[in-house]
mmCIF file of C-alpha atoms in Angstrom:
data_model
loop_
_atom_site.group_PDB
_atom_site.id
_atom_site.type_symbol
_atom_site.label_atom_id
_atom_site.label_comp_id
_atom_site.label_asym_id
_atom_site.label_seq_id
_atom_site.Cartn_x
_atom_site.Cartn_y
_atom_site.Cartn_z
ATOM 1 C CA MET F 14 247.918 179.652 295.610
ATOM 2 C CA SER F 15 249.329 183.075 296.055
ATOM 3 C CA HIS F 16 252.889 184.337 295.731
ATOM 4 C CA SER F 17 252.175 187.837 296.083
ATOM 5 C CA ARG F 18 254.206 188.071 299.534
ATOM 6 C CA GLY F 19 257.115 186.225 298.205
ATOM 7 C CA ASN F 20 260.167 187.292 296.528
ATOM 8 C CA PRO F 21 260.069 190.004 293.638
ATOM 9 C CA PHE F 22 260.313 187.269 290.932
ATOM 10 C CA GLU F 23 257.280 185.379 292.481
ATOM 11 C CA ARG F 24 255.451 188.714 292.724
ATOM 12 C CA LEU F 25 256.369 189.204 288.907
ATOM 13 C CA LEU F 26 255.052 185.961 288.109
ATOM 14 C CA GLU F 27 251.545 186.448 289.625
ATOM 15 C CA GLN F 28 251.220 189.893 288.056
ATOM 16 C CA ALA F 29 251.952 188.391 284.707
ATOM 17 C CA ALA F 30 249.430 185.597 285.247
ATOM 18 C CA ARG F 31 246.456 187.984 285.699
ATOM 19 C CA GLY F 32 243.974 187.992 282.974
ATOM 20 C CA LEU F 33 244.709 184.233 282.142
ATOM 21 C CA ALA F 34 242.580 181.228 282.507
ATOM 22 C CA GLY F 35 242.847 177.653 281.840
ATOM 23 C CA PRO F 36 242.985 174.121 283.134
ATOM 24 C CA LEU F 37 246.691 174.712 284.139
ATOM 25 C CA HIS F 38 247.147 177.648 286.418
ATOM 26 C CA PRO F 39 248.940 180.376 284.374
ATOM 27 C CA LEU F 40 251.342 180.726 287.193
ATOM 28 C CA GLU F 41 252.382 177.118 286.824
ATOM 29 C CA VAL F 42 253.060 177.494 283.060
ATOM 30 C CA LEU F 43 255.159 180.705 283.821
ATOM 31 C CA GLU F 44 257.220 179.022 286.537
ATOM 32 C CA HIS F 45 258.115 176.133 284.077
ATOM 33 C CA VAL F 46 259.093 178.747 281.504
ATOM 34 C CA ARG F 47 261.267 180.517 284.158
ATOM 35 C CA THR F 48 262.941 177.378 285.121
ATOM 36 C CA ALA F 49 263.769 176.323 281.627
ATOM 37 C CA PHE F 50 265.099 179.761 280.698
ATOM 38 C CA ASP F 51 267.405 179.828 284.064
ATOM 39 C CA ALA F 52 268.617 176.317 283.221
ATOM 40 C CA ALA F 53 269.483 177.621 279.696
ATOM 41 C CA VAL F 54 271.284 180.781 280.627
ATOM 42 C CA SER F 55 274.917 180.716 279.639
ATOM 43 C CA GLY F 56 277.354 183.421 281.302
ATOM 44 C CA ASP F 57 275.498 186.652 280.557
ATOM 45 C CA VAL F 58 273.692 185.519 277.392
ATOM 46 C CA ALA F 59 270.038 184.493 277.520
ATOM 47 C CA PRO F 60 268.186 182.140 275.245
ATOM 48 C CA ASN F 61 265.917 183.680 272.650
ATOM 49 C CA SER F 62 263.747 180.662 271.837
ATOM 50 C CA ILE F 63 261.100 179.342 274.249
ATOM 51 C CA ALA F 64 258.725 176.247 273.125
ATOM 52 C CA VAL F 65 255.976 175.230 275.357
ATOM 53 C CA ALA F 66 254.482 172.009 274.745
ATOM 54 C CA PHE F 67 250.817 171.101 276.087
ATOM 55 C CA HIS F 68 248.878 168.042 276.261
ATOM 56 C CA PRO F 69 246.435 168.134 273.327
ATOM 57 C CA GLY F 70 243.523 168.776 275.530
ATOM 58 C CA ASP F 71 245.170 171.508 277.512
ATOM 59 C CA PHE F 72 246.338 172.991 274.505
ATOM 60 C CA ASP F 73 242.620 173.084 273.235
ATOM 61 C CA ASP F 74 241.470 174.791 276.257
ATOM 62 C CA TYR F 75 244.353 177.286 276.231
ATOM 63 C CA ARG F 76 244.132 178.160 272.559
ATOM 64 C CA ALA F 77 241.988 181.226 273.034
ATOM 65 C CA GLY F 78 244.443 182.595 275.356
ATOM 66 C CA LEU F 79 247.761 181.591 273.688
ATOM 67 C CA ASP F 80 248.258 185.337 272.478
ATOM 68 C CA VAL F 81 247.943 186.763 275.962
ATOM 69 C CA LEU F 82 250.118 183.859 277.417
ATOM 70 C CA ARG F 83 252.924 184.784 274.697
ATOM 71 C CA GLU F 84 252.882 188.389 275.813
ATOM 72 C CA ARG F 85 253.023 187.444 279.637
ATOM 73 C CA ILE F 86 256.225 185.088 278.868
ATOM 74 C CA ALA F 87 257.707 187.821 276.960
ATOM 75 C CA ALA F 88 257.232 190.490 279.603
ATOM 76 C CA LEU F 89 258.394 188.126 282.360
ATOM 77 C CA LEU F 90 261.603 187.223 280.510
ATOM 78 C CA ALA F 91 262.400 190.813 279.526
ATOM 79 C CA SER F 92 261.914 191.793 283.357
ATOM 80 C CA ILE F 93 264.265 188.794 284.326
ATOM 81 C CA GLU F 94 266.715 189.877 281.431
ATOM 82 C CA GLU F 95 266.888 193.309 282.779
ATOM 83 C CA ALA F 96 267.076 192.529 286.529
ATOM 84 C CA ARG F 97 270.208 189.966 286.016
ATOM 85 C CA SER F 98 271.889 192.180 283.258
ATOM 86 C CA LEU F 99 271.445 189.209 280.625
ATOM 87 C CA ARG F 100 272.097 189.772 276.971
ATOM 88 C CA ARG F 101 269.770 188.300 274.509
ATOM 89 C CA ILE F 102 271.139 187.444 271.189
ATOM 90 C CA GLY F 103 268.433 187.473 268.224
ATOM 91 C CA GLU F 104 264.855 188.116 268.481
ATOM 92 C CA ARG F 105 262.706 186.377 271.091
ATOM 93 C CA VAL F 106 260.581 183.662 269.804
ATOM 94 C CA VAL F 107 257.881 181.935 271.995
ATOM 95 C CA ALA F 108 256.091 178.960 270.311
ATOM 96 C CA PHE F 109 253.379 176.635 271.571
ATOM 97 C CA THR F 110 252.879 173.036 270.452
ATOM 98 C CA ARG F 111 250.485 170.021 271.258
ATOM 99 C CA SER F 112 252.338 166.749 272.134
ATOM 100 C CA ASP F 113 250.803 163.267 273.280
ATOM 101 C CA ALA F 114 254.035 162.952 275.337
ATOM 102 C CA VAL F 115 253.106 165.818 277.844
ATOM 103 C CA PRO F 116 251.108 164.535 280.609
ATOM 104 C CA ALA F 117 247.586 166.393 281.100
ATOM 105 C CA GLY F 118 247.901 169.136 283.700
ATOM 106 C CA THR F 119 251.389 170.260 283.113
ATOM 107 C CA VAL F 120 253.768 171.430 280.279
ATOM 108 C CA SER F 121 257.107 170.820 278.885
ATOM 109 C CA VAL F 122 259.320 173.823 278.178
ATOM 110 C CA SER F 123 262.558 174.127 276.333
ATOM 111 C CA ALA F 124 264.817 177.244 275.970
ATOM 112 C CA ARG F 125 267.601 177.368 273.385
ATOM 113 C CA PHE F 126 269.684 179.791 271.344
ATOM 114 C CA ILE F 127 268.454 180.062 267.632
ATOM 115 C CA ASP F 128 269.491 182.096 264.771
ATOM 116 C CA THR F 129 266.403 184.317 263.860
ATOM 117 C CA ASN F 130 268.279 186.221 261.176
ATOM 118 C CA GLN F 131 268.167 183.396 258.743
ATOM 119 C CA ARG F 132 265.434 183.824 256.131
ATOM 120 C CA PRO F 133 262.561 181.203 256.129
ATOM 121 C CA GLY F 134 263.323 178.609 253.459
ATOM 122 C CA THR F 135 266.969 179.685 253.177
ATOM 123 C CA PRO F 136 269.502 176.912 254.232
ATOM 124 C CA PRO F 137 272.511 178.274 256.482
ATOM 125 C CA PRO F 138 275.836 178.264 254.873
ATOM 126 C CA ALA F 139 277.747 175.067 254.982
ATOM 127 C CA GLY F 140 279.516 175.038 258.349
ATOM 128 C CA ALA F 141 277.178 177.600 259.960
ATOM 129 C CA THR F 142 275.595 176.366 263.131
ATOM 130 C CA GLY F 143 271.987 177.610 262.098
ATOM 131 C CA ARG F 144 271.445 179.000 265.777
ATOM 132 C CA TYR F 145 273.508 181.187 268.075
ATOM 133 C CA LEU F 146 275.935 179.400 270.569
ATOM 134 C CA PRO F 147 277.312 180.946 273.453
ATOM 135 C CA GLU F 148 281.089 181.112 273.377
ATOM 136 C CA THR F 149 283.524 181.547 276.310
ATOM 137 C CA GLY F 150 287.564 182.347 276.074
ATOM 138 C CA LEU F 151 287.408 183.578 272.574
ATOM 139 C CA GLU F 152 288.770 186.957 271.375
ATOM 140 C CA LEU F 153 289.487 188.551 268.221
ATOM 141 C CA VAL F 154 292.532 190.540 268.148
ATOM 142 C CA LEU F 155 293.020 193.458 265.962
ATOM 143 C CA GLY F 156 296.447 194.553 264.294
ATOM 144 C CA ASP F 157 296.471 197.732 266.758
ATOM 145 C CA GLY F 158 296.157 195.358 269.841
ATOM 146 C CA THR F 159 292.439 196.006 270.523
ATOM 147 C CA ARG F 160 290.835 192.742 271.897
ATOM 148 C CA VAL F 161 287.080 191.930 271.240
ATOM 149 C CA ALA F 162 285.435 189.196 273.070
ATOM 150 C CA VAL F 163 283.525 186.726 271.007
ATOM 151 C CA THR F 164 280.492 185.975 273.135
ATOM 152 C CA HIS F 165 278.711 183.842 270.554
ATOM 153 C CA THR F 166 278.637 182.330 267.093
ATOM 154 C CA PRO F 167 277.815 183.116 264.224
ATOM 155 C CA PHE F 168 279.615 186.400 265.058
ATOM 156 C CA SER F 169 279.225 189.053 262.341
ATOM 157 C CA ILE F 170 281.617 191.627 261.273
ATOM 158 C CA GLY F 171 281.161 194.593 258.941
ATOM 159 C CA ARG F 172 280.882 198.406 258.707
ATOM 160 C CA GLY F 173 277.119 198.508 259.043
ATOM 161 C CA ALA F 174 275.217 199.056 262.183
ATOM 162 C CA GLY F 175 274.058 195.780 263.698
ATOM 163 C CA ASN F 176 277.192 193.807 263.401
ATOM 164 C CA ASP F 177 278.739 192.314 266.284
ATOM 165 C CA LEU F 178 282.241 193.715 265.374
ATOM 166 C CA LEU F 179 282.088 197.063 263.775
ATOM 167 C CA LEU F 180 284.938 197.852 261.383
ATOM 168 C CA PRO F 181 284.432 201.397 260.065
ATOM 169 C CA GLY F 182 286.663 201.361 257.052
ATOM 170 C CA LEU F 183 285.853 202.194 253.342
ATOM 171 C CA SER F 184 287.107 198.853 252.066
ATOM 172 C CA VAL F 185 284.906 196.894 254.578
ATOM 173 C CA SER F 186 281.402 195.928 253.306
ATOM 174 C CA ARG F 187 278.494 196.569 255.505
ATOM 175 C CA ARG F 188 278.071 192.771 256.133
ATOM 176 C CA HIS F 189 281.461 191.618 255.491
ATOM 177 C CA ALA F 190 282.146 188.272 257.108
ATOM 178 C CA GLU F 191 281.147 186.236 260.108
ATOM 179 C CA LEU F 192 283.017 183.997 262.511
ATOM 180 C CA VAL F 193 281.101 180.329 262.997
ATOM 181 C CA ARG F 194 281.998 177.232 264.721
ATOM 182 C CA SER F 195 282.311 174.194 262.530
ATOM 183 C CA PRO F 196 283.531 170.460 262.981
ATOM 184 C CA ARG F 197 286.827 171.581 261.584
ATOM 185 C CA GLY F 198 287.227 174.609 264.109
ATOM 186 C CA TYR F 199 286.422 178.352 263.950
ATOM 187 C CA LEU F 200 285.829 179.425 260.358
ATOM 188 C CA LEU F 201 285.866 183.117 259.340
ATOM 189 C CA ARG F 202 283.314 183.004 256.292
ATOM 190 C CA ASP F 203 283.256 185.774 253.529
ATOM 191 C CA LEU F 204 279.581 187.076 253.201
ATOM 192 C CA GLY F 205 279.918 188.011 249.499
ATOM 193 C CA SER F 206 281.999 191.185 250.238
ATOM 194 C CA ARG F 207 283.397 193.453 247.728
ATOM 195 C CA ASN F 208 287.070 193.033 249.036
ATOM 196 C CA GLY F 209 286.861 189.483 250.510
ATOM 197 C CA LEU F 210 289.218 187.871 253.085
ATOM 198 C CA LEU F 211 292.928 188.026 252.669
ATOM 199 C CA VAL F 212 295.683 185.917 254.098
ATOM 200 C CA GLY F 213 298.783 187.433 252.764
ATOM 201 C CA ASP F 214 298.073 188.407 248.986
ATOM 202 C CA ALA F 215 295.588 185.582 248.596
ATOM 203 C CA ARG F 216 291.781 185.942 248.758
ATOM 204 C CA HIS F 217 289.624 183.150 250.388
ATOM 205 C CA GLY F 218 286.064 182.606 250.621
ATOM 206 C CA GLU F 219 286.610 181.131 254.165
ATOM 207 C CA VAL F 220 289.638 180.878 256.561
ATOM 208 C CA LEU F 221 290.134 178.307 259.266
ATOM 209 C CA MET F 222 291.174 180.509 262.172
ATOM 210 C CA SER F 223 293.956 178.411 263.428
ATOM 211 C CA ALA F 224 296.484 179.883 265.948
ATOM 212 C CA GLY F 225 298.917 182.591 264.270
ATOM 213 C CA THR F 226 296.643 183.252 261.221
ATOM 214 C CA ALA F 227 296.085 186.791 260.292
ATOM 215 C CA VAL F 228 293.082 187.639 258.133
ATOM 216 C CA THR F 229 292.986 191.132 256.358
ATOM 217 C CA ILE F 230 289.362 192.463 256.208
ATOM 218 C CA GLY F 231 289.583 195.829 254.483
ATOM 219 C CA GLU F 232 292.115 198.110 256.401
ATOM 220 C CA PHE F 233 292.045 195.800 259.480
ATOM 221 C CA SER F 234 293.734 192.821 260.417
ATOM 222 C CA LEU F 235 292.214 190.011 262.661
ATOM 223 C CA GLU F 236 293.533 186.988 264.614
ATOM 224 C CA LEU F 237 291.462 184.642 266.813
ATOM 225 C CA GLU F 238 292.813 183.655 270.047
ATOM 226 C CA THR F 239 291.291 180.952 272.445
ATOM 227 C CA GLY F 240 291.843 180.680 276.192
ATOM 228 C CA ALA F 241 290.451 179.473 279.361
#
């Protein structure tokens, strides 16, 4: 089976498969990965967790080549992200497992959004999702009228590099707060900052961001707006 004369993604798949061998053609594995990845893309946000489950016999046959396969999958997905101008939230994770539920000669692939910043063994804060969730129609509105699209939650806010919303104020902590989705709605949660979250003159550990609620972070005021 050769796709070298097909479209650019097919040529990319075949190039990625070179150097791998196993009972399953590597191209078939990579095509399953691509299909699951494409199905999980939300807007312009790409999933960052790929889990590939093999039948136990196939897993044993592929074991020696799993590191190479992981590299090929990462290279393939990076190329797709670049070609389609997709953003990936969080570090990419590629995992391989054995499963009796997977028939011999094929694989089962899942692609999803997870939070890779959570330290192992540390539970996420109450109300946090534990993984990245894509969001649409959400905006944080600053006091000067600036609008910032919230493309995912948790959505981090602070003065340090690496935050989703950078607020360069002396009274803003490096990692000050994060917006999370919870069963009650969207919560703005303090992350142990020096000056906290203020609603009026009252300091709060978390604020339910209902319509019209303005929260002060250092020198900045924020409101959350939802729309279509």
